[in-house]
C-alpha cells in the first residue's frame, strides 16, 4: 500500500515536492529571503505560481504585511484601475463610497499580479507609472498622490517576451517586472513531485471534508505518477478531491481512477511559455473546457447560466460538447464526469442537450483509439 502519513496541520505557504526543480526553487527562495526584488513567475496554468508567490512573501522581510492577490484577467478592464488604485465616492456610477485600492491594502506587504500578460495597454501604462515613482492616485481623487511601499510579484502562463515582440506588452514594463525570473516546469516534467503532492492533498483535503482518505495502492500510485497531468497540480488536486468524495475510506480501483481522470495523452492548449508563441487564438469552447476540466468547475456553473442568458450560442456549446466527446471517445456518461457533474445529473444533462439540439452524434467520435487512449476507450465501452 502506498505510504500514507497523517500530518496534523498543513501549511498552505509550503512548496511541496522533491524534484530537482522544486529543490532549486527552494534555494532561490532562500537567496531572496532578505530581498525586495520584483519577481516574475512563469509556468503553465496550475503549476503553483500563486503558491510560490505566497511562499516568497512569507519568507521575506514583508511577511508581517499582507499579500494581496489580483487576477488581472478576471477583472474587467474598466474596473481594474479602481481595483488597483482605489476610487473616491461618486467617481463613477456605482462608486457609493471611497474605497482604497489593492495597492494601498498591500502597503508594506506584497501585491501578486496574476495573469499580468492580460493587462490592457492603459493598465500597463498606469502600472509602469506606479513602478517608477511608487505613487498612486485614486480614480476621481484631486488630493495629492499617495506614496506606497509595495513589493510586486507577477505571474503569467504566457511568454511575456513573445508578447513584447508581438507589441502586446510594453518592453519597459517587462524589464521592470522581470528582475528575478522564476520558472516552474509543468508537473509532467517533475514527476518526483507527484507522490508527495498526492499524499499532501489526500491528507489535507480529507481533513478539510472530515472524511477518511481513500486508500491508494501501489498500482494506483503508479498511475498517478505516469499520468500526463495537462492541468498540472491543480488537476491532480481536483482528481484527489473527486476520489475523496467517491471513495472515502475505500481502496481506489483502476476504474475509479479513470472515472475521475478520464482524459489521457492530450496536450493542454495553454501555451508553454518557453516553446509556444504567446499570441494564439483560444476559442470560447477551449476556455470553457479548461474551466471545467483543468480548473474543476461544474458545467452547471461554468456554462449553463451563460447559455440561458444567451452569452453563449448553440454553436459555442456544440463545439464544447464535441471537444468533450473527443476526449471521452463518444461517451456521454464519462462526459458528465469530465464536466464535473454528479453521476445523477446524466439524465438532466442529456435532456438539456436534446432540448436545445446540442447533441452531436457520438458515432463520429468512435474512431479507433490512439495507443495511449486504450484505457479510456475501455472505460467508455463499459459505461456507454
Ligand atoms: N508545490 C505545491 N505545493 C502545494 N500545493 C501546490 C503546489 N503547486 C500547486 N499547488 C496547489 O495547486 C493548485 C494550483 O496552484 P496555483 O498556485 O493556483 O497555480 P497557478 O497559479 O500556476 O495556476 C492550488 O490549489 C495550489 O494550492
Ligand atoms: Mg494562478
Short mmCIF file of C-alpha atoms and ligand atoms in Angstrom, two decimals:
data_model
loop_
_atom_site.label_atom_id
_atom_site.label_comp_id
_atom_site.label_asym_id
_atom_site.label_seq_id
_atom_site.Cartn_x
_atom_site.Cartn_y
_atom_site.Cartn_z
CA UNK A 1 0.00 0.00 0.00
CA UNK A 2 1.27 3.43 -0.92
CA UNK A 3 2.62 5.04 2.21
CA UNK A 4 0.15 7.50 3.60
CA UNK A 5 1.17 9.50 6.62
CA UNK A 6 -1.09 11.62 8.74
CA UNK A 7 0.21 15.09 9.38
CA UNK A 8 -1.62 17.22 11.88
CA UNK A 9 -1.70 20.54 10.13
CA UNK A 10 -0.79 21.54 6.64
CA UNK A 11 0.84 24.84 5.98
CA UNK A 12 -0.54 26.33 2.76
CA UNK A 13 2.50 28.51 2.30
CA UNK A 14 4.58 25.46 1.63
CA UNK A 15 6.02 24.33 -1.65
CA UNK A 16 5.52 20.58 -1.64
CA UNK A 17 7.81 18.44 -3.78
CA UNK A 18 11.11 16.56 -4.04
CA UNK A 19 12.01 17.15 -7.66
CA UNK A 20 15.23 18.91 -8.57
CA UNK A 21 13.10 21.78 -9.94
CA UNK A 22 11.39 22.30 -6.57
CA UNK A 23 14.68 21.94 -4.70
CA UNK A 24 16.17 24.63 -6.97
CA UNK A 25 13.16 26.87 -6.30
CA UNK A 26 13.65 26.42 -2.54
CA UNK A 27 17.25 27.55 -2.95
CA UNK A 28 16.05 30.63 -4.85
CA UNK A 29 13.55 31.38 -2.07
CA UNK A 30 16.38 31.16 0.46
CA UNK A 31 18.54 33.53 -1.62
CA UNK A 32 15.70 36.03 -1.93
CA UNK A 33 14.90 35.97 1.80
CA UNK A 34 16.23 39.41 2.55
CA UNK A 35 15.42 40.86 -0.84
CA UNK A 36 12.74 43.20 -2.05
CA UNK A 37 13.36 42.35 -5.69
CA UNK A 38 10.45 42.13 -8.08
CA UNK A 39 9.87 38.58 -9.18
CA UNK A 40 8.24 37.31 -12.36
CA UNK A 41 6.96 33.73 -12.13
CA UNK A 42 6.16 31.81 -15.31
CA UNK A 43 4.74 28.38 -15.92
CA UNK A 44 1.65 26.68 -17.31
CA UNK A 45 -1.65 27.12 -15.58
CA UNK A 46 -1.94 25.09 -12.37
CA UNK A 47 1.80 24.57 -11.76
CA UNK A 48 1.79 26.54 -8.49
CA UNK A 49 2.69 30.11 -9.42
CA UNK A 50 0.45 31.59 -6.73
CA UNK A 51 1.76 29.15 -4.13
CA UNK A 52 5.30 30.22 -4.97
CA UNK A 53 4.33 33.90 -4.69
CA UNK A 54 2.88 33.24 -1.23
CA UNK A 55 5.99 31.35 -0.14
CA UNK A 56 8.21 34.18 -1.36
CA UNK A 57 6.14 36.68 0.59
CA UNK A 58 6.08 34.53 3.75
CA UNK A 59 9.88 34.26 3.54
CA UNK A 60 10.52 37.96 3.05
CA UNK A 61 11.03 40.92 5.38
CA UNK A 62 7.44 41.85 4.49
CA UNK A 63 5.96 38.66 5.94
CA UNK A 64 4.11 40.59 8.64
CA UNK A 65 2.41 42.69 5.94
CA UNK A 66 -0.32 41.47 3.63
CA UNK A 67 -0.05 39.58 0.40
CA UNK A 68 -2.82 40.88 -1.83
CA UNK A 69 -3.56 38.84 -4.94
CA UNK A 70 -5.23 40.25 -8.00
CA UNK A 71 -6.12 38.33 -11.11
CA UNK A 72 -5.60 40.77 -13.97
CA UNK A 73 -7.55 38.52 -16.34
CA UNK A 74 -10.51 38.14 -14.00
CA UNK A 75 -11.30 41.84 -13.52
CA UNK A 76 -12.97 43.85 -16.27
CA UNK A 77 -10.63 46.42 -17.80
CA UNK A 78 -12.93 49.24 -16.67
CA UNK A 79 -12.71 48.07 -13.05
CA UNK A 80 -9.07 47.03 -12.81
CA UNK A 81 -7.87 50.61 -12.42
CA UNK A 82 -10.17 51.33 -9.49
CA UNK A 83 -9.46 47.88 -8.02
CA UNK A 84 -5.73 48.58 -8.01
CA UNK A 85 -5.64 52.27 -7.26
CA UNK A 86 -8.91 52.74 -5.37
CA UNK A 87 -11.59 55.33 -6.03
CA UNK A 88 -13.42 58.19 -4.41
CA UNK A 89 -17.15 58.31 -3.81
CA UNK A 90 -19.09 59.35 -6.93
CA UNK A 91 -16.13 58.95 -9.30
CA UNK A 92 -18.22 56.58 -11.45
CA UNK A 93 -21.67 55.03 -11.39
CA UNK A 94 -21.74 52.58 -8.52
CA UNK A 95 -18.89 54.20 -6.54
CA UNK A 96 -21.00 54.82 -3.43
CA UNK A 97 -18.13 55.39 -1.04
CA UNK A 98 -14.38 55.99 -1.03
CA UNK A 99 -12.58 52.73 -1.44
CA UNK A 100 -8.87 52.08 -1.02
CA UNK A 101 -7.28 50.11 -3.83
CA UNK A 102 -5.49 46.80 -3.60
CA UNK A 103 -2.10 48.51 -3.84
CA UNK A 104 -2.93 50.53 -0.73
CA UNK A 105 -4.11 47.40 1.07
CA UNK A 106 -0.76 45.83 0.20
CA UNK A 107 1.21 48.75 1.64
CA UNK A 108 4.31 47.39 3.45
CA UNK A 109 3.43 44.00 2.00
CA UNK A 110 3.33 42.39 -1.43
CA UNK A 111 0.94 42.56 -4.34
CA UNK A 112 0.65 39.47 -6.50
CA UNK A 113 -0.35 40.37 -10.06
CA UNK A 114 -1.58 37.13 -11.56
CA UNK A 115 -2.04 36.76 -15.34
CA UNK A 116 -0.15 40.01 -15.76
CA UNK A 117 0.10 39.35 -19.51
CA UNK A 118 -3.63 40.06 -19.82
CA UNK A 119 -3.37 43.73 -18.83
CA UNK A 120 -4.59 46.30 -21.34
CA UNK A 121 -2.22 48.92 -22.75
CA UNK A 122 -3.75 51.56 -20.49
CA UNK A 123 -3.31 49.47 -17.35
CA UNK A 124 0.27 48.69 -18.34
CA UNK A 125 0.96 52.43 -18.58
CA UNK A 126 -0.61 53.09 -15.17
CA UNK A 127 1.30 50.24 -13.55
CA UNK A 128 4.54 51.45 -15.08
CA UNK A 129 3.96 54.91 -13.64
CA UNK A 130 3.40 53.38 -10.21
CA UNK A 131 6.57 51.31 -10.53
CA UNK A 132 8.56 54.39 -11.44
CA UNK A 133 7.56 56.58 -8.51
CA UNK A 134 5.65 54.33 -6.07
CA UNK A 135 2.75 56.78 -6.14
CA UNK A 136 -0.91 56.16 -6.68
CA UNK A 137 -3.83 58.39 -7.36
CA UNK A 138 -7.31 57.12 -6.64
CA UNK A 139 -9.77 57.27 -9.50
CA UNK A 140 -11.65 60.57 -9.19
CA UNK A 141 -9.37 61.98 -6.48
CA UNK A 142 -8.00 65.52 -6.57
CA UNK A 143 -5.83 65.00 -3.47
CA UNK A 144 -2.04 64.82 -3.80
CA UNK A 145 -0.77 61.42 -4.83
CA UNK A 146 -0.06 58.94 -2.10
CA UNK A 147 3.31 57.16 -1.80
CA UNK A 148 3.25 53.44 -1.15
CA UNK A 149 5.77 50.78 -0.29
CA UNK A 150 4.70 47.61 -2.08
CA UNK A 151 6.69 44.70 -3.47
CA UNK A 152 5.46 43.34 -6.77
CA UNK A 153 5.41 39.69 -7.66
CA UNK A 154 3.80 38.95 -11.01
CA UNK A 155 2.93 35.76 -12.83
CA UNK A 156 1.88 34.65 -16.27
CA UNK A 157 1.34 31.44 -18.20
CA UNK A 158 2.37 33.15 -21.42
CA UNK A 159 5.77 34.15 -22.64
CA UNK A 160 5.85 37.87 -21.89
CA UNK A 161 8.85 38.21 -24.15
CA UNK A 162 6.84 36.89 -27.10
CA UNK A 163 4.10 39.33 -26.20
CA UNK A 164 6.64 42.13 -26.12
CA UNK A 165 7.82 41.07 -29.58
CA UNK A 166 4.22 40.99 -30.80
CA UNK A 167 3.66 44.51 -29.44
CA UNK A 168 1.06 43.35 -26.91
CA UNK A 169 3.17 44.02 -23.80
CA UNK A 170 5.35 47.05 -23.09
CA UNK A 171 9.03 46.22 -23.04
CA UNK A 172 9.79 48.87 -20.36
CA UNK A 173 7.21 47.25 -18.06
CA UNK A 174 8.52 43.79 -18.87
CA UNK A 175 12.05 44.69 -17.77
CA UNK A 176 10.77 46.33 -14.59
CA UNK A 177 8.73 43.29 -13.58
CA UNK A 178 11.32 40.75 -14.62
CA UNK A 179 14.11 41.47 -12.13
CA UNK A 180 14.21 37.89 -10.91
CA UNK A 181 12.60 35.30 -13.18
CA UNK A 182 11.46 32.01 -11.61
CA UNK A 183 10.15 29.28 -13.90
CA UNK A 184 8.01 26.41 -12.66
CA UNK A 185 8.10 23.42 -15.02
CA UNK A 186 4.88 21.50 -15.76
CA UNK A 187 4.17 18.58 -13.45
CA UNK A 188 4.89 16.04 -16.22
CA UNK A 189 8.49 17.29 -16.25
CA UNK A 190 8.94 16.84 -12.49
CA UNK A 191 7.28 13.55 -11.76
CA UNK A 192 9.17 13.21 -8.45
CA UNK A 193 6.69 15.72 -7.05
CA UNK A 194 3.59 13.68 -7.83
CA UNK A 195 3.61 11.31 -4.85
CA UNK A 196 4.48 13.95 -2.24
CA UNK A 197 1.71 16.14 -3.66
CA UNK A 198 -0.70 13.20 -3.69
CA UNK A 199 -0.01 12.49 0.00
CA UNK A 200 -0.35 16.17 0.78
CA UNK A 201 -3.74 16.52 -0.92
CA UNK A 202 -5.08 13.19 0.40
CA UNK A 203 -4.31 14.35 3.93
CA UNK A 204 -5.30 17.96 3.62
CA UNK A 205 -8.47 17.60 1.59
CA UNK A 206 -9.83 14.64 3.60
CA UNK A 207 -9.25 16.57 6.81
CA UNK A 208 -10.99 19.57 5.30
CA UNK A 209 -14.04 17.50 4.37
CA UNK A 210 -14.00 15.47 7.56
CA UNK A 211 -13.80 12.24 5.58
CA UNK A 212 -11.44 9.28 5.74
CA UNK A 213 -8.92 9.41 2.91
CA UNK A 214 -9.32 6.80 0.17
CA UNK A 215 -6.65 4.10 0.16
CA UNK A 216 -4.22 4.29 -2.70
CA UNK A 217 -2.48 1.06 -3.71
CA UNK A 218 0.99 0.98 -5.26
CA UNK A 219 -0.62 0.25 -8.62
CA UNK A 220 -2.79 3.36 -8.43
CA UNK A 221 0.11 5.43 -7.13
CA UNK A 222 1.94 4.36 -10.31
CA UNK A 223 -1.00 5.60 -12.41
CA UNK A 224 -0.72 8.95 -10.68
CA UNK A 225 2.99 9.10 -11.43
CA UNK A 226 2.55 8.17 -15.10
CA UNK A 227 -0.43 10.37 -15.91
CA UNK A 228 0.24 13.39 -18.17
CA UNK A 229 -1.50 15.92 -15.87
CA UNK A 230 -2.17 18.52 -18.54
CA UNK A 231 -3.82 20.71 -15.89
CA UNK A 232 -0.76 20.27 -13.63
CA UNK A 233 -1.02 20.35 -9.82
CA UNK A 234 -4.50 21.90 -9.97
CA UNK A 235 -5.75 18.90 -11.93
CA UNK A 236 -4.06 16.47 -9.52
CA UNK A 237 -5.74 18.24 -6.63
CA UNK A 238 -9.17 18.13 -8.33
CA UNK A 239 -8.81 14.44 -9.10
CA UNK A 240 -7.95 13.67 -5.47
CA UNK A 241 -10.87 15.78 -4.29
CA UNK A 242 -13.22 13.75 -6.51
CA UNK A 243 -11.70 10.48 -5.25
CA UNK A 244 -12.22 11.55 -1.64
CA UNK A 245 -15.89 12.26 -2.32
CA UNK A 246 -16.45 8.98 -4.16
CA UNK A 247 -14.15 6.54 -2.35
CA UNK A 248 -13.66 7.87 1.18
CA UNK A 249 -12.12 5.12 3.33
CA UNK A 250 -12.16 2.61 0.46
CA UNK A 251 -9.49 1.17 -1.77
CA UNK A 252 -9.22 3.08 -5.05
CA UNK A 253 -9.51 0.84 -8.13
CA UNK A 254 -8.19 1.48 -11.61
CA UNK A 255 -11.76 2.10 -12.78
CA UNK A 256 -12.19 4.75 -10.09
CA UNK A 257 -9.03 6.40 -11.30
CA UNK A 258 -10.23 6.53 -14.92
CA UNK A 259 -13.65 7.70 -13.86
CA UNK A 260 -12.29 10.78 -12.14
CA UNK A 261 -9.44 11.23 -14.56
CA UNK A 262 -10.67 10.07 -17.95
CA UNK A 263 -8.52 12.12 -20.28
CA UNK A 264 -5.13 10.85 -21.33
CA UNK A 265 -2.43 11.72 -23.80
CA UNK A 266 -3.81 15.09 -24.74
CA UNK A 267 -1.84 18.24 -24.66
CA UNK A 268 -3.10 21.34 -22.94
CA UNK A 269 -3.83 24.24 -25.23
CA UNK A 270 -2.32 26.67 -22.70
CA UNK A 271 0.83 27.86 -24.42
CA UNK A 272 4.01 26.68 -22.83
CA UNK A 273 5.96 29.86 -22.13
CA UNK A 274 9.25 28.54 -23.40
CA UNK A 275 8.22 26.85 -26.59
CA UNK A 276 4.98 28.16 -27.96
CA UNK A 277 4.06 31.53 -29.36
CA UNK A 278 2.09 33.54 -26.82
CA UNK A 279 -0.46 35.11 -29.08
CA UNK A 280 -2.70 32.38 -30.25
CA UNK A 281 -6.46 32.43 -30.63
CA UNK A 282 -8.29 30.47 -27.98
CA UNK A 283 -11.89 29.59 -28.78
CA UNK A 284 -14.77 30.05 -26.37
CA UNK A 285 -15.11 26.26 -26.27
CA UNK A 286 -11.40 25.95 -25.30
CA UNK A 287 -11.83 28.44 -22.46
CA UNK A 288 -14.95 26.78 -21.11
CA UNK A 289 -13.39 23.36 -21.47
CA UNK A 290 -10.38 24.48 -19.42
CA UNK A 291 -12.58 25.99 -16.72
CA UNK A 292 -14.21 22.62 -16.24
CA UNK A 293 -11.51 20.06 -16.99
CA UNK A 294 -8.49 21.95 -15.74
CA UNK A 295 -9.96 24.15 -13.02
CA UNK A 296 -12.66 21.76 -11.77
CA UNK A 297 -15.71 23.99 -12.31
CA UNK A 298 -19.01 22.28 -12.98
CA UNK A 299 -20.89 22.54 -16.28
CA UNK A 300 -23.85 23.89 -14.31
CA UNK A 301 -21.91 26.94 -13.11
CA UNK A 302 -19.35 27.47 -15.91
CA UNK A 303 -21.61 27.01 -18.92
CA UNK A 304 -25.33 26.56 -18.23
CA UNK A 305 -26.17 30.05 -16.82
CA UNK A 306 -24.29 31.85 -19.63
CA UNK A 307 -26.18 29.80 -22.20
CA UNK A 308 -29.53 30.62 -20.59
CA UNK A 309 -28.84 34.36 -20.77
CA UNK A 310 -27.59 33.92 -24.35
CA UNK A 311 -23.97 34.89 -23.69
CA UNK A 312 -23.14 31.59 -25.35
CA UNK A 313 -24.54 30.47 -28.68
CA UNK A 314 -25.66 26.97 -29.56
CA UNK A 315 -22.64 26.74 -31.80
CA UNK A 316 -20.32 27.54 -28.85
CA UNK A 317 -21.98 24.78 -26.90
CA UNK A 318 -21.86 22.28 -29.75
CA UNK A 319 -18.11 22.98 -30.07
CA UNK A 320 -17.69 22.41 -26.35
CA UNK A 321 -19.66 19.15 -26.31
CA UNK A 322 -17.78 17.89 -29.37
CA UNK A 323 -14.45 18.73 -27.71
CA UNK A 324 -15.53 16.81 -24.63
CA UNK A 325 -16.78 13.86 -26.65
CA UNK A 326 -13.48 13.63 -28.49
CA UNK A 327 -11.84 13.19 -25.08
CA UNK A 328 -14.34 10.57 -23.93
CA UNK A 329 -14.50 8.80 -27.30
CA UNK A 330 -18.20 9.50 -27.63
CA UNK A 331 -19.31 8.53 -24.12
CA UNK A 332 -21.83 10.94 -22.62
CA UNK A 333 -21.53 9.16 -19.25
CA UNK A 334 -17.84 9.99 -19.00
CA UNK A 335 -18.58 13.47 -20.32
CA UNK A 336 -20.79 14.09 -17.28
CA UNK A 337 -17.84 13.25 -15.01
CA UNK A 338 -15.35 15.18 -17.19
CA UNK A 339 -17.53 18.29 -16.92
CA UNK A 340 -17.69 17.88 -13.13
CA UNK A 341 -21.34 16.97 -12.82
CA UNK A 342 -22.73 14.34 -10.48
CA UNK A 343 -23.43 10.93 -11.98
CA UNK A 344 -27.10 11.51 -11.16
CA UNK A 345 -27.08 14.56 -13.45
CA UNK A 346 -26.68 12.34 -16.54
CA UNK A 347 -30.37 12.42 -17.47
CA UNK A 348 -30.74 16.13 -16.79
CA UNK A 349 -27.68 16.87 -18.92
CA UNK A 350 -28.90 14.77 -21.85
CA UNK A 351 -32.39 16.31 -21.66
CA UNK A 352 -30.80 19.75 -21.75
CA UNK A 353 -28.68 18.84 -24.79
CA UNK A 354 -31.65 17.28 -26.58
CA UNK A 355 -33.97 20.17 -25.86
CA UNK A 356 -31.59 22.65 -27.44
CA UNK A 357 -30.42 20.30 -30.21
CA UNK A 358 -26.86 20.34 -28.95
CA UNK A 359 -26.08 16.67 -29.35
CA UNK A 360 -23.55 15.76 -31.98
CA UNK A 361 -23.96 12.04 -32.85
CA UNK A 362 -21.50 10.10 -30.71
CA UNK A 363 -20.57 7.68 -33.57
CA UNK A 364 -18.31 10.29 -35.13
CA UNK A 365 -16.09 10.21 -32.03
CA UNK A 366 -15.71 6.44 -32.05
CA UNK A 367 -12.54 6.42 -34.13
CA UNK A 368 -10.01 3.68 -33.40
CA UNK A 369 -8.12 4.61 -30.24
CA UNK A 370 -4.70 6.15 -30.32
CA UNK A 371 -2.25 3.89 -28.42
CA UNK A 372 -2.44 5.95 -25.21
CA UNK A 373 -6.23 6.11 -25.33
CA UNK A 374 -6.81 2.41 -24.95
CA UNK A 375 -7.75 2.66 -21.28
CA UNK A 376 -10.20 5.46 -21.87
CA UNK A 377 -11.81 3.53 -24.69
CA UNK A 378 -12.12 0.55 -22.35
CA UNK A 379 -13.97 2.62 -19.79
CA UNK A 380 -16.11 4.23 -22.47
CA UNK A 381 -17.27 0.88 -23.84
CA UNK A 382 -18.15 -0.44 -20.45
CA UNK A 383 -20.09 2.62 -19.43
CA UNK A 384 -21.97 3.57 -22.51
N1 LIG B 1 4.17 22.76 -4.89
C1 LIG B 1 2.93 22.84 -4.41
N2 LIG B 1 2.68 22.51 -3.13
C2 LIG B 1 1.43 22.55 -2.64
N3 LIG B 1 0.34 22.88 -3.35
C3 LIG B 1 0.51 23.21 -4.62
C4 LIG B 1 1.81 23.22 -5.23
N4 LIG B 1 1.69 23.60 -6.50
C5 LIG B 1 0.38 23.84 -6.70
N5 LIG B 1 -0.35 23.60 -5.58
C6 LIG B 1 -1.82 23.71 -5.47
O1 LIG B 1 -2.34 23.54 -6.80
C7 LIG B 1 -3.34 24.48 -7.09
C8 LIG B 1 -2.91 25.35 -8.24
O2 LIG B 1 -1.83 26.17 -7.83
P1 LIG B 1 -1.71 27.71 -8.24
O3 LIG B 1 -0.61 28.31 -7.45
O4 LIG B 1 -3.04 28.38 -8.15
O5 LIG B 1 -1.31 27.54 -9.78
P2 LIG B 1 -1.11 28.64 -10.90
O6 LIG B 1 -1.15 29.99 -10.22
O7 LIG B 1 0.22 28.34 -11.51
O8 LIG B 1 -2.23 28.44 -11.88
C9 LIG B 1 -3.58 25.27 -5.79
O9 LIG B 1 -4.68 24.71 -5.15
C10 LIG B 1 -2.31 25.06 -5.01
O10 LIG B 1 -2.58 25.08 -3.63
MG1 LIG B 2 -2.86 31.27 -10.84
#
